[in-house]
PDB file of C-alpha atoms and ligand atoms in Angstrom:
ATOM      1  CA  MET A   1      42.760 136.447  31.032  1.00 38.00           C
ATOM      2  CA  TYR A   2      42.102 133.154  32.322  1.00 42.00           C
ATOM      3  CA  ARG A   3      42.341 130.596  30.294  1.00 45.00           C
ATOM      4  CA  ASP A   4      41.300 126.887  30.507  1.00 50.00           C
ATOM      5  CA  SER A   5      40.021 123.715  28.632  1.00 55.00           C
ATOM      6  CA  GLY A   6      39.368 120.276  29.067  1.00 58.00           C
ATOM      7  CA  SER A   7      37.176 117.502  27.020  1.00 54.00           C
ATOM      8  CA  ILE A   8      35.743 114.051  27.947  1.00 51.00           C
ATOM      9  CA  THR A   9      34.647 111.300  26.174  1.00 47.00           C
ATOM     10  CA  HIS A  10      31.359 109.485  27.439  1.00 46.00           C
ATOM     11  CA  ALA A  11      30.030 106.493  25.690  1.00 51.00           C
ATOM     12  CA  MET A  12      28.536 107.851  22.398  1.00 67.00           C
ATOM     13  CA  MET A  13      29.266 111.447  22.181  1.00 77.00           C
ATOM     14  CA  THR A  14      32.363 113.959  23.412  1.00 86.00           C
ATOM     15  CA  ALA A  15      31.733 117.119  25.547  1.00 93.00           C
ATOM     16  CA  THR A  16      34.718 119.616  25.033  1.00 95.00           C
ATOM     17  CA  ALA A  17      34.564 123.111  26.835  1.00 97.00           C
ATOM     18  CA  ALA A  18      36.683 126.034  26.912  1.00 98.00           C
ATOM     19  CA  ALA A  19      36.586 129.444  28.667  1.00 98.00           C
ATOM     20  CA  ARG A  20      37.805 132.686  28.939  1.00 98.00           C
ATOM     21  CA  THR A  21      37.248 135.381  31.412  1.00 98.00           C
ATOM     22  CA  SER A  22      38.281 139.211  31.378  1.00 98.00           C
ATOM     23  CA  THR A  23      38.214 141.833  33.479  1.00 97.00           C
ATOM     24  CA  GLY A  24      37.096 144.077  30.688  1.00 97.00           C
ATOM     25  CA  ARG A  25      38.245 147.730  29.734  1.00 97.00           C
ATOM     26  CA  VAL A  26      36.745 149.317  32.952  1.00 96.00           C
ATOM     27  CA  ARG A  27      36.442 147.598  35.905  1.00 95.00           C
ATOM     28  CA  SER A  28      39.446 147.263  38.303  1.00 94.00           C
ATOM     29  CA  SER A  29      38.638 143.687  39.015  1.00 95.00           C
ATOM     30  CA  ASN A  30      37.025 140.830  38.193  1.00 97.00           C
ATOM     31  CA  GLU A  31      33.825 139.730  39.888  1.00 97.00           C
ATOM     32  CA  ASP A  32      33.064 136.570  37.686  1.00 98.00           C
ATOM     33  CA  ALA A  33      33.955 133.101  38.147  1.00 98.00           C
ATOM     34  CA  PHE A  34      33.920 129.971  36.569  1.00 98.00           C
ATOM     35  CA  GLY A  35      34.892 126.002  36.850  1.00 98.00           C
ATOM     36  CA  TYR A  36      34.348 122.871  35.519  1.00 98.00           C
ATOM     37  CA  ARG A  37      34.943 119.060  35.895  1.00 96.00           C
ATOM     38  CA  PRO A  38      34.281 117.304  32.536  1.00 93.00           C
ATOM     39  CA  GLU A  39      34.385 113.890  34.067  1.00 91.00           C
ATOM     40  CA  ARG A  40      31.357 114.437  35.901  1.00 92.00           C
ATOM     41  CA  GLY A  41      29.701 116.627  33.342  1.00 94.00           C
ATOM     42  CA  ILE A  42      29.291 119.419  35.286  1.00 96.00           C
ATOM     43  CA  TYR A  43      30.182 123.312  34.206  1.00 98.00           C
ATOM     44  CA  VAL A  44      29.282 126.599  36.425  1.00 98.00           C
ATOM     45  CA  VAL A  45      29.525 130.551  35.960  1.00 98.00           C
ATOM     46  CA  CYS A  46      28.712 132.882  38.481  1.00 98.00           C
ATOM     47  CA  ASP A  47      28.668 136.534  38.600  1.00 98.00           C
ATOM     48  CA  GLY A  48      29.152 137.982  42.009  1.00 97.00           C
ATOM     49  CA  MET A  49      28.496 141.172  43.581  1.00 94.00           C
ATOM     50  CA  GLY A  50      29.009 143.057  46.997  1.00 89.00           C
ATOM     51  CA  GLY A  51      31.240 146.184  48.229  1.00 70.00           C
ATOM     52  CA  ALA A  52      34.827 145.806  48.267  1.00 73.00           C
ATOM     53  CA  ALA A  53      36.196 142.039  47.896  1.00 84.00           C
ATOM     54  CA  GLY A  54      32.674 140.765  48.229  1.00 93.00           C
ATOM     55  CA  GLY A  55      32.028 139.756  44.662  1.00 95.00           C
ATOM     56  CA  GLU A  56      34.972 138.074  44.122  1.00 96.00           C
ATOM     57  CA  VAL A  57      34.753 135.851  47.052  1.00 97.00           C
ATOM     58  CA  ALA A  58      30.778 135.025  46.552  1.00 98.00           C
ATOM     59  CA  SER A  59      31.349 133.500  43.136  1.00 98.00           C
ATOM     60  CA  ARG A  60      34.414 131.744  43.757  1.00 98.00           C
ATOM     61  CA  MET A  61      32.795 130.117  46.906  1.00 98.00           C
ATOM     62  CA  ALA A  62      30.048 129.567  44.742  1.00 98.00           C
ATOM     63  CA  VAL A  63      31.732 127.501  42.294  1.00 98.00           C
ATOM     64  CA  ASP A  64      33.832 125.783  43.916  1.00 98.00           C
ATOM     65  CA  THR A  65      31.053 124.711  46.452  1.00 98.00           C
ATOM     66  CA  VAL A  66      29.241 123.463  43.578  1.00 98.00           C
ATOM     67  CA  LEU A  67      32.198 121.496  41.609  1.00 98.00           C
ATOM     68  CA  GLN A  68      33.057 120.153  45.083  1.00 98.00           C
ATOM     69  CA  ARG A  69      29.592 118.825  46.044  1.00 96.00           C
ATOM     70  CA  MET A  70      29.037 117.365  42.446  1.00 95.00           C
ATOM     71  CA  THR A  71      31.945 115.414  42.354  1.00 95.00           C
ATOM     72  CA  ALA A  72      31.954 114.404  46.227  1.00 93.00           C
ATOM     73  CA  GLU A  73      31.316 110.375  46.437  1.00 84.00           C
ATOM     74  CA  GLU A  74      27.789 109.841  47.634  1.00 75.00           C
ATOM     75  CA  ASP A  75      27.453 108.826  51.325  1.00 70.00           C
ATOM     76  CA  GLY A  76      26.292 104.761  50.491  1.00 71.00           C
ATOM     77  CA  ASP A  77      24.139 105.104  53.985  1.00 70.00           C
ATOM     78  CA  VAL A  78      21.743 107.645  52.575  1.00 74.00           C
ATOM     79  CA  GLU A  79      19.120 107.429  50.095  1.00 79.00           C
ATOM     80  CA  PRO A  80      20.138 107.807  46.251  1.00 81.00           C
ATOM     81  CA  MET A  81      19.491 111.092  45.171  1.00 85.00           C
ATOM     82  CA  SER A  82      18.459 111.790  41.300  1.00 88.00           C
ATOM     83  CA  GLU A  83      20.701 114.198  39.172  1.00 90.00           C
ATOM     84  CA  ARG A  84      18.500 117.210  39.677  1.00 91.00           C
ATOM     85  CA  GLU A  85      18.367 116.828  43.682  1.00 93.00           C
ATOM     86  CA  ARG A  86      22.197 116.338  43.785  1.00 93.00           C
ATOM     87  CA  LEU A  87      22.403 119.437  42.081  1.00 96.00           C
ATOM     88  CA  HIS A  88      19.961 121.434  43.978  1.00 97.00           C
ATOM     89  CA  GLU A  89      21.632 120.418  47.441  1.00 96.00           C
ATOM     90  CA  ALA A  90      25.033 121.776  45.648  1.00 97.00           C
ATOM     91  CA  ILE A  91      23.546 124.778  44.996  1.00 98.00           C
ATOM     92  CA  ALA A  92      21.447 125.178  48.418  1.00 98.00           C
ATOM     93  CA  GLU A  93      25.070 124.122  49.525  1.00 98.00           C
ATOM     94  CA  ALA A  94      26.616 127.098  48.242  1.00 98.00           C
ATOM     95  CA  ASN A  95      23.686 129.575  49.275  1.00 98.00           C
ATOM     96  CA  ARG A  96      24.461 128.907  52.569  1.00 98.00           C
ATOM     97  CA  ALA A  97      28.142 128.857  52.311  1.00 98.00           C
ATOM     98  CA  VAL A  98      28.181 132.345  50.806  1.00 97.00           C
ATOM     99  CA  LEU A  99      25.773 133.486  53.207  1.00 97.00           C
ATOM    100  CA  GLU A 100      27.381 131.918  56.303  1.00 97.00           C
ATOM    101  CA  ARG A 101      30.707 133.689  55.335  1.00 96.00           C
ATOM    102  CA  ALA A 102      28.948 137.432  54.440  1.00 95.00           C
ATOM    103  CA  GLU A 103      27.218 137.043  57.945  1.00 94.00           C
ATOM    104  CA  GLY A 104      30.624 136.520  59.957  1.00 93.00           C
ATOM    105  CA  ASP A 105      32.674 139.122  57.994  1.00 93.00           C
ATOM    106  CA  ALA A 106      31.579 143.033  57.991  1.00 91.00           C
ATOM    107  CA  GLY A 107      33.970 143.525  54.999  1.00 91.00           C
ATOM    108  CA  LEU A 108      32.014 140.616  52.918  1.00 94.00           C
ATOM    109  CA  TYR A 109      28.723 141.469  54.280  1.00 92.00           C
ATOM    110  CA  GLY A 110      26.144 141.592  51.491  1.00 92.00           C
ATOM    111  CA  MET A 111      27.740 139.757  49.281  1.00 96.00           C
ATOM    112  CA  GLY A 112      26.002 137.397  47.011  1.00 97.00           C
ATOM    113  CA  THR A 113      26.394 135.999  43.323  1.00 98.00           C
ATOM    114  CA  THR A 114      24.508 134.877  40.256  1.00 98.00           C
ATOM    115  CA  LEU A 115      24.645 131.263  39.244  1.00 98.00           C
ATOM    116  CA  VAL A 116      24.248 129.059  36.353  1.00 98.00           C
ATOM    117  CA  ALA A 117      25.041 125.486  36.060  1.00 98.00           C
ATOM    118  CA  LEU A 118      25.194 122.825  33.124  1.00 98.00           C
ATOM    119  CA  LEU A 119      25.053 119.426  34.042  1.00 96.00           C
ATOM    120  CA  LEU A 120      25.313 116.646  31.320  1.00 94.00           C
ATOM    121  CA  GLY A 121      23.922 112.993  31.939  1.00 82.00           C
ATOM    122  CA  THR A 122      27.134 110.476  31.837  1.00 62.00           C
ATOM    123  CA  ASP A 123      24.792 107.652  31.219  1.00 56.00           C
ATOM    124  CA  ALA A 124      25.568 106.052  28.056  1.00 45.00           C
ATOM    125  CA  GLY A 125      23.484 106.525  25.177  1.00 47.00           C
ATOM    126  CA  ALA A 126      20.707 109.598  25.780  1.00 52.00           C
ATOM    127  CA  ARG A 127      22.169 112.403  27.432  1.00 53.00           C
ATOM    128  CA  PRO A 128      19.848 114.557  29.302  1.00 84.00           C
ATOM    129  CA  ALA A 129      21.413 118.222  30.179  1.00 94.00           C
ATOM    130  CA  LEU A 130      19.962 119.497  33.191  1.00 95.00           C
ATOM    131  CA  ILE A 131      20.310 123.469  33.350  1.00 97.00           C
ATOM    132  CA  ALA A 132      20.098 125.271  36.545  1.00 98.00           C
ATOM    133  CA  HIS A 133      20.098 129.084  37.187  1.00 98.00           C
ATOM    134  CA  ALA A 134      19.377 132.127  39.675  1.00 98.00           C
ATOM    135  CA  GLY A 135      19.915 135.668  38.725  1.00 98.00           C
ATOM    136  CA  ASP A 136      21.009 137.213  35.059  1.00 97.00           C
ATOM    137  CA  SER A 137      24.275 134.932  34.239  1.00 98.00           C
ATOM    138  CA  ARG A 138      22.148 132.700  30.979  1.00 98.00           C
ATOM    139  CA  CYS A 139      22.747 129.921  29.407  1.00 98.00           C
ATOM    140  CA  TYR A 140      22.260 129.446  25.368  1.00 98.00           C
ATOM    141  CA  LEU A 141      21.957 126.828  23.012  1.00 98.00           C
ATOM    142  CA  MET A 142      22.941 126.484  19.241  1.00 97.00           C
ATOM    143  CA  ARG A 143      21.386 123.809  17.704  1.00 97.00           C
ATOM    144  CA  ALA A 144      21.453 123.496  13.806  1.00 95.00           C
ATOM    145  CA  GLY A 145      22.624 126.990  13.375  1.00 95.00           C
ATOM    146  CA  LYS A 146      20.067 128.362  15.835  1.00 97.00           C
ATOM    147  CA  LEU A 147      20.537 130.023  18.819  1.00 98.00           C
ATOM    148  CA  SER A 148      17.824 129.570  21.588  1.00 98.00           C
ATOM    149  CA  ARG A 149      18.320 131.358  25.303  1.00 98.00           C
ATOM    150  CA  ILE A 150      17.531 128.628  27.856  1.00 98.00           C
ATOM    151  CA  THR A 151      17.305 130.502  30.640  1.00 98.00           C
ATOM    152  CA  GLN A 152      14.942 133.739  31.689  1.00 96.00           C
ATOM    153  CA  ASP A 153      16.987 136.224  33.705  1.00 96.00           C
ATOM    154  CA  HIS A 154      15.457 136.944  37.186  1.00 97.00           C
ATOM    155  CA  SER A 155      16.048 140.550  36.733  1.00 95.00           C
ATOM    156  CA  LEU A 156      13.382 143.482  37.945  1.00 94.00           C
ATOM    157  CA  VAL A 157      13.086 144.341  34.193  1.00 94.00           C
ATOM    158  CA  ASP A 158      13.319 140.856  32.217  1.00 93.00           C
ATOM    159  CA  GLU A 159      10.158 140.151  34.670  1.00 92.00           C
ATOM    160  CA  GLN A 160       8.903 143.357  34.116  1.00 93.00           C
ATOM    161  CA  MET A 161       8.948 142.970  30.171  1.00 94.00           C
ATOM    162  CA  ARG A 162       7.660 139.130  30.878  1.00 93.00           C
ATOM    163  CA  LEU A 163       4.914 140.802  32.238  1.00 94.00           C
ATOM    164  CA  GLY A 164       3.880 143.316  29.388  1.00 94.00           C
ATOM    165  CA  ALA A 165       4.904 145.695  31.632  1.00 94.00           C
ATOM    166  CA  MET A 166       7.915 147.076  29.762  1.00 94.00           C
ATOM    167  CA  THR A 167       9.368 146.816  26.467  1.00 94.00           C
ATOM    168  CA  ALA A 168      13.253 145.785  25.501  1.00 89.00           C
ATOM    169  CA  GLU A 169      13.693 149.327  24.690  1.00 90.00           C
ATOM    170  CA  GLU A 170      12.615 150.433  28.273  1.00 93.00           C
ATOM    171  CA  ALA A 171      14.296 148.027  29.907  1.00 90.00           C
ATOM    172  CA  GLU A 172      17.355 148.492  27.864  1.00 86.00           C
ATOM    173  CA  ARG A 173      17.468 152.277  29.492  1.00 90.00           C
ATOM    174  CA  SER A 174      15.972 151.578  32.791  1.00 92.00           C
ATOM    175  CA  PRO A 175      18.275 152.462  35.523  1.00 91.00           C
ATOM    176  CA  PHE A 176      17.233 149.360  37.427  1.00 91.00           C
ATOM    177  CA  ARG A 177      18.449 147.042  34.883  1.00 89.00           C
ATOM    178  CA  SER A 178      21.293 145.353  36.685  1.00 88.00           C
ATOM    179  CA  VAL A 179      18.700 144.874  40.008  1.00 93.00           C
ATOM    180  CA  ILE A 180      18.269 140.888  40.211  1.00 95.00           C
ATOM    181  CA  THR A 181      15.953 139.384  41.827  1.00 96.00           C
ATOM    182  CA  ARG A 182      17.377 135.850  42.674  1.00 97.00           C
ATOM    183  CA  ALA A 183      20.940 135.134  44.168  1.00 97.00           C
ATOM    184  CA  ILE A 184      23.102 132.993  45.945  1.00 98.00           C
ATOM    185  CA  GLY A 185      24.214 134.237  49.771  1.00 97.00           C
ATOM    186  CA  THR A 186      21.809 136.706  50.110  1.00 96.00           C
ATOM    187  CA  GLN A 187      18.767 135.076  51.479  1.00 96.00           C
ATOM    188  CA  LYS A 188      18.089 132.033  53.651  1.00 97.00           C
ATOM    189  CA  SER A 189      17.669 129.979  50.812  1.00 96.00           C
ATOM    190  CA  VAL A 190      17.178 130.205  46.970  1.00 97.00           C
ATOM    191  CA  THR A 191      15.042 128.945  44.666  1.00 97.00           C
ATOM    192  CA  GLU A 192      17.085 127.981  41.034  1.00 98.00           C
ATOM    193  CA  ASP A 193      15.099 127.328  37.936  1.00 97.00           C
ATOM    194  CA  ALA A 194      15.798 124.179  36.627  1.00 96.00           C
ATOM    195  CA  ILE A 195      15.521 122.809  33.320  1.00 95.00           C
ATOM    196  CA  GLU A 196      16.142 119.487  31.670  1.00 93.00           C
ATOM    197  CA  MET A 197      16.360 119.027  27.958  1.00 92.00           C
ATOM    198  CA  GLU A 198      17.744 116.314  25.666  1.00 90.00           C
ATOM    199  CA  VAL A 199      21.296 116.812  24.429  1.00 91.00           C
ATOM    200  CA  GLU A 200      21.771 116.121  20.627  1.00 90.00           C
ATOM    201  CA  LYS A 201      25.458 115.979  18.912  1.00 88.00           C
ATOM    202  CA  GLY A 202      26.583 119.197  17.619  1.00 93.00           C
ATOM    203  CA  ASP A 203      24.898 121.407  20.326  1.00 95.00           C
ATOM    204  CA  VAL A 204      26.604 124.240  21.757  1.00 97.00           C
ATOM    205  CA  PHE A 205      26.034 125.528  25.101  1.00 98.00           C
ATOM    206  CA  LEU A 206      27.280 128.850  26.177  1.00 98.00           C
ATOM    207  CA  LEU A 207      27.632 129.800  29.678  1.00 98.00           C
ATOM    208  CA  CYS A 208      27.929 133.515  30.393  1.00 98.00           C
ATOM    209  CA  THR A 209      27.660 136.207  32.320  1.00 98.00           C
ATOM    210  CA  ASP A 210      25.583 139.804  31.875  1.00 97.00           C
ATOM    211  CA  GLY A 211      29.193 141.293  30.831  1.00 97.00           C
ATOM    212  CA  LEU A 212      28.966 139.428  27.362  1.00 98.00           C
ATOM    213  CA  THR A 213      25.053 140.102  26.544  1.00 97.00           C
ATOM    214  CA  ARG A 214      25.129 143.439  27.567  1.00 94.00           C
ATOM    215  CA  GLU A 215      27.459 144.143  24.916  1.00 97.00           C
ATOM    216  CA  VAL A 216      27.127 141.901  21.982  1.00 97.00           C
ATOM    217  CA  ASP A 217      23.122 140.828  20.882  1.00 96.00           C
ATOM    218  CA  GLU A 218      21.777 137.179  20.000  1.00 97.00           C
ATOM    219  CA  ALA A 219      22.809 137.786  16.484  1.00 97.00           C
ATOM    220  CA  GLY A 220      26.603 138.468  17.355  1.00 98.00           C
ATOM    221  CA  ILE A 221      26.297 135.530  19.504  1.00 98.00           C
ATOM    222  CA  ALA A 222      24.998 133.188  17.188  1.00 98.00           C
ATOM    223  CA  ARG A 223      27.390 134.476  14.453  1.00 98.00           C
ATOM    224  CA  ILE A 224      30.380 133.275  16.403  1.00 98.00           C
ATOM    225  CA  LEU A 225      29.080 130.101  17.696  1.00 97.00           C
ATOM    226  CA  GLY A 226      28.038 129.511  14.014  1.00 96.00           C
ATOM    227  CA  ALA A 227      31.572 130.040  12.810  1.00 94.00           C
ATOM    228  CA  GLY A 228      32.850 126.391  13.376  1.00 89.00           C
ATOM    229  CA  PRO A 229      33.355 123.579  16.269  1.00 89.00           C
ATOM    230  CA  ASP A 230      36.299 125.009  18.024  1.00 96.00           C
ATOM    231  CA  VAL A 231      35.325 125.844  21.330  1.00 97.00           C
ATOM    232  CA  GLU A 232      38.207 127.221  22.334  1.00 98.00           C
ATOM    233  CA  ARG A 233      37.758 129.782  19.464  1.00 98.00           C
ATOM    234  CA  ALA A 234      34.629 129.970  20.052  1.00 98.00           C
ATOM    235  CA  ALA A 235      35.094 131.741  23.699  1.00 98.00           C
ATOM    236  CA  GLN A 236      38.267 133.679  22.706  1.00 98.00           C
ATOM    237  CA  SER A 237      35.952 135.362  19.966  1.00 98.00           C
ATOM    238  CA  LEU A 238      33.007 135.808  22.149  1.00 98.00           C
ATOM    239  CA  LEU A 239      35.501 137.345  25.192  1.00 98.00           C
ATOM    240  CA  ASP A 240      37.144 139.497  22.020  1.00 98.00           C
ATOM    241  CA  ALA A 241      33.877 140.687  20.969  1.00 98.00           C
ATOM    242  CA  ALA A 242      32.785 142.085  24.297  1.00 98.00           C
ATOM    243  CA  ASN A 243      35.872 144.037  25.209  1.00 98.00           C
ATOM    244  CA  GLU A 244      35.884 145.369  21.378  1.00 98.00           C
ATOM    245  CA  ALA A 245      32.084 146.333  21.861  1.00 98.00           C
ATOM    246  CA  GLY A 246      33.239 148.579  25.655  1.00 97.00           C
ATOM    247  CA  GLY A 247      34.062 145.972  28.007  1.00 97.00           C
ATOM    248  CA  ARG A 248      32.447 148.090  30.345  1.00 96.00           C
ATOM    249  CA  ASP A 249      31.891 144.972  32.973  1.00 96.00           C
ATOM    250  CA  ASN A 250      33.772 141.852  33.906  1.00 97.00           C
ATOM    251  CA  VAL A 251      33.028 139.401  30.981  1.00 98.00           C
ATOM    252  CA  THR A 252      33.189 135.048  30.851  1.00 98.00           C
ATOM    253  CA  CYS A 253      32.147 132.800  28.457  1.00 98.00           C
ATOM    254  CA  LEU A 254      32.241 128.946  29.113  1.00 98.00           C
ATOM    255  CA  VAL A 255      31.431 127.040  26.201  1.00 98.00           C
ATOM    256  CA  VAL A 256      30.538 123.503  25.584  1.00 97.00           C
ATOM    257  CA  GLY A 257      30.170 121.917  22.370  1.00 96.00           C
ATOM    258  CA  ILE A 258      28.820 117.976  21.871  1.00 93.00           C
ATOM    259  CA  ARG A 259      30.357 115.818  19.300  1.00 86.00           C
ATOM    260  CA  GLN A 260      29.657 112.109  18.116  1.00 76.00           C
ATOM    261  CA  ARG A 261      32.570 110.143  19.086  1.00 69.00           C
TER     262      ARG A 261
HETATM  263 CA1  LIG B   1      28.411 141.289  36.086  1.00 81.84          CA
END
């Protein structure tokens, strides 16, 4: 198990983060990856896939590329980009990096990864959050005791459900439930979804892989996130709950709590 934590204070609010990842109780390797730079307000979770070492390589590369691009000094000669454009460019760069590596190494051919990223604005006053994702790793928001899912899975079964062609029960039993329809590193380009929202004090964001959401239902996630403001405890409790429920996949939970200074 890997532990990490960090916090950063902005003009009006403080974001405190904690993350946990686990191989789970069945798999022999962990293809999930996470990373964050609190001073930049960027948090990323990826769930890799692909034979041999591919999944591990893809998820790590995607996390590192996005963090690197988001923390790099902006080139003074080019037109300044909006935060949304910067994140879009960082995700596009991660896509190129993973695809190039996969095409250049027969052992890594076909690898790819999901990605979910949270970017917290660093301006004083209003703190808009930007959430971007491709694949079935999710972002949840716990606000005033209520859990909402911010992202919609890019998966075959989720899309069928949204079209009304499949019920939740059918999706749960479907042999295609692991098939994702968007990923980083599997096509020449990727179109991520991006959602912008205001942040309020007391908000708790969760970025997680499907190793959590397949094992712990939303009521269970809400109970754990609602139990108190300690992000370290929340991340650990979510991981423990997934492993206690079977731990059939790698599990990663990154929890970001927003407090007033
Ligand atoms: Ca997974």
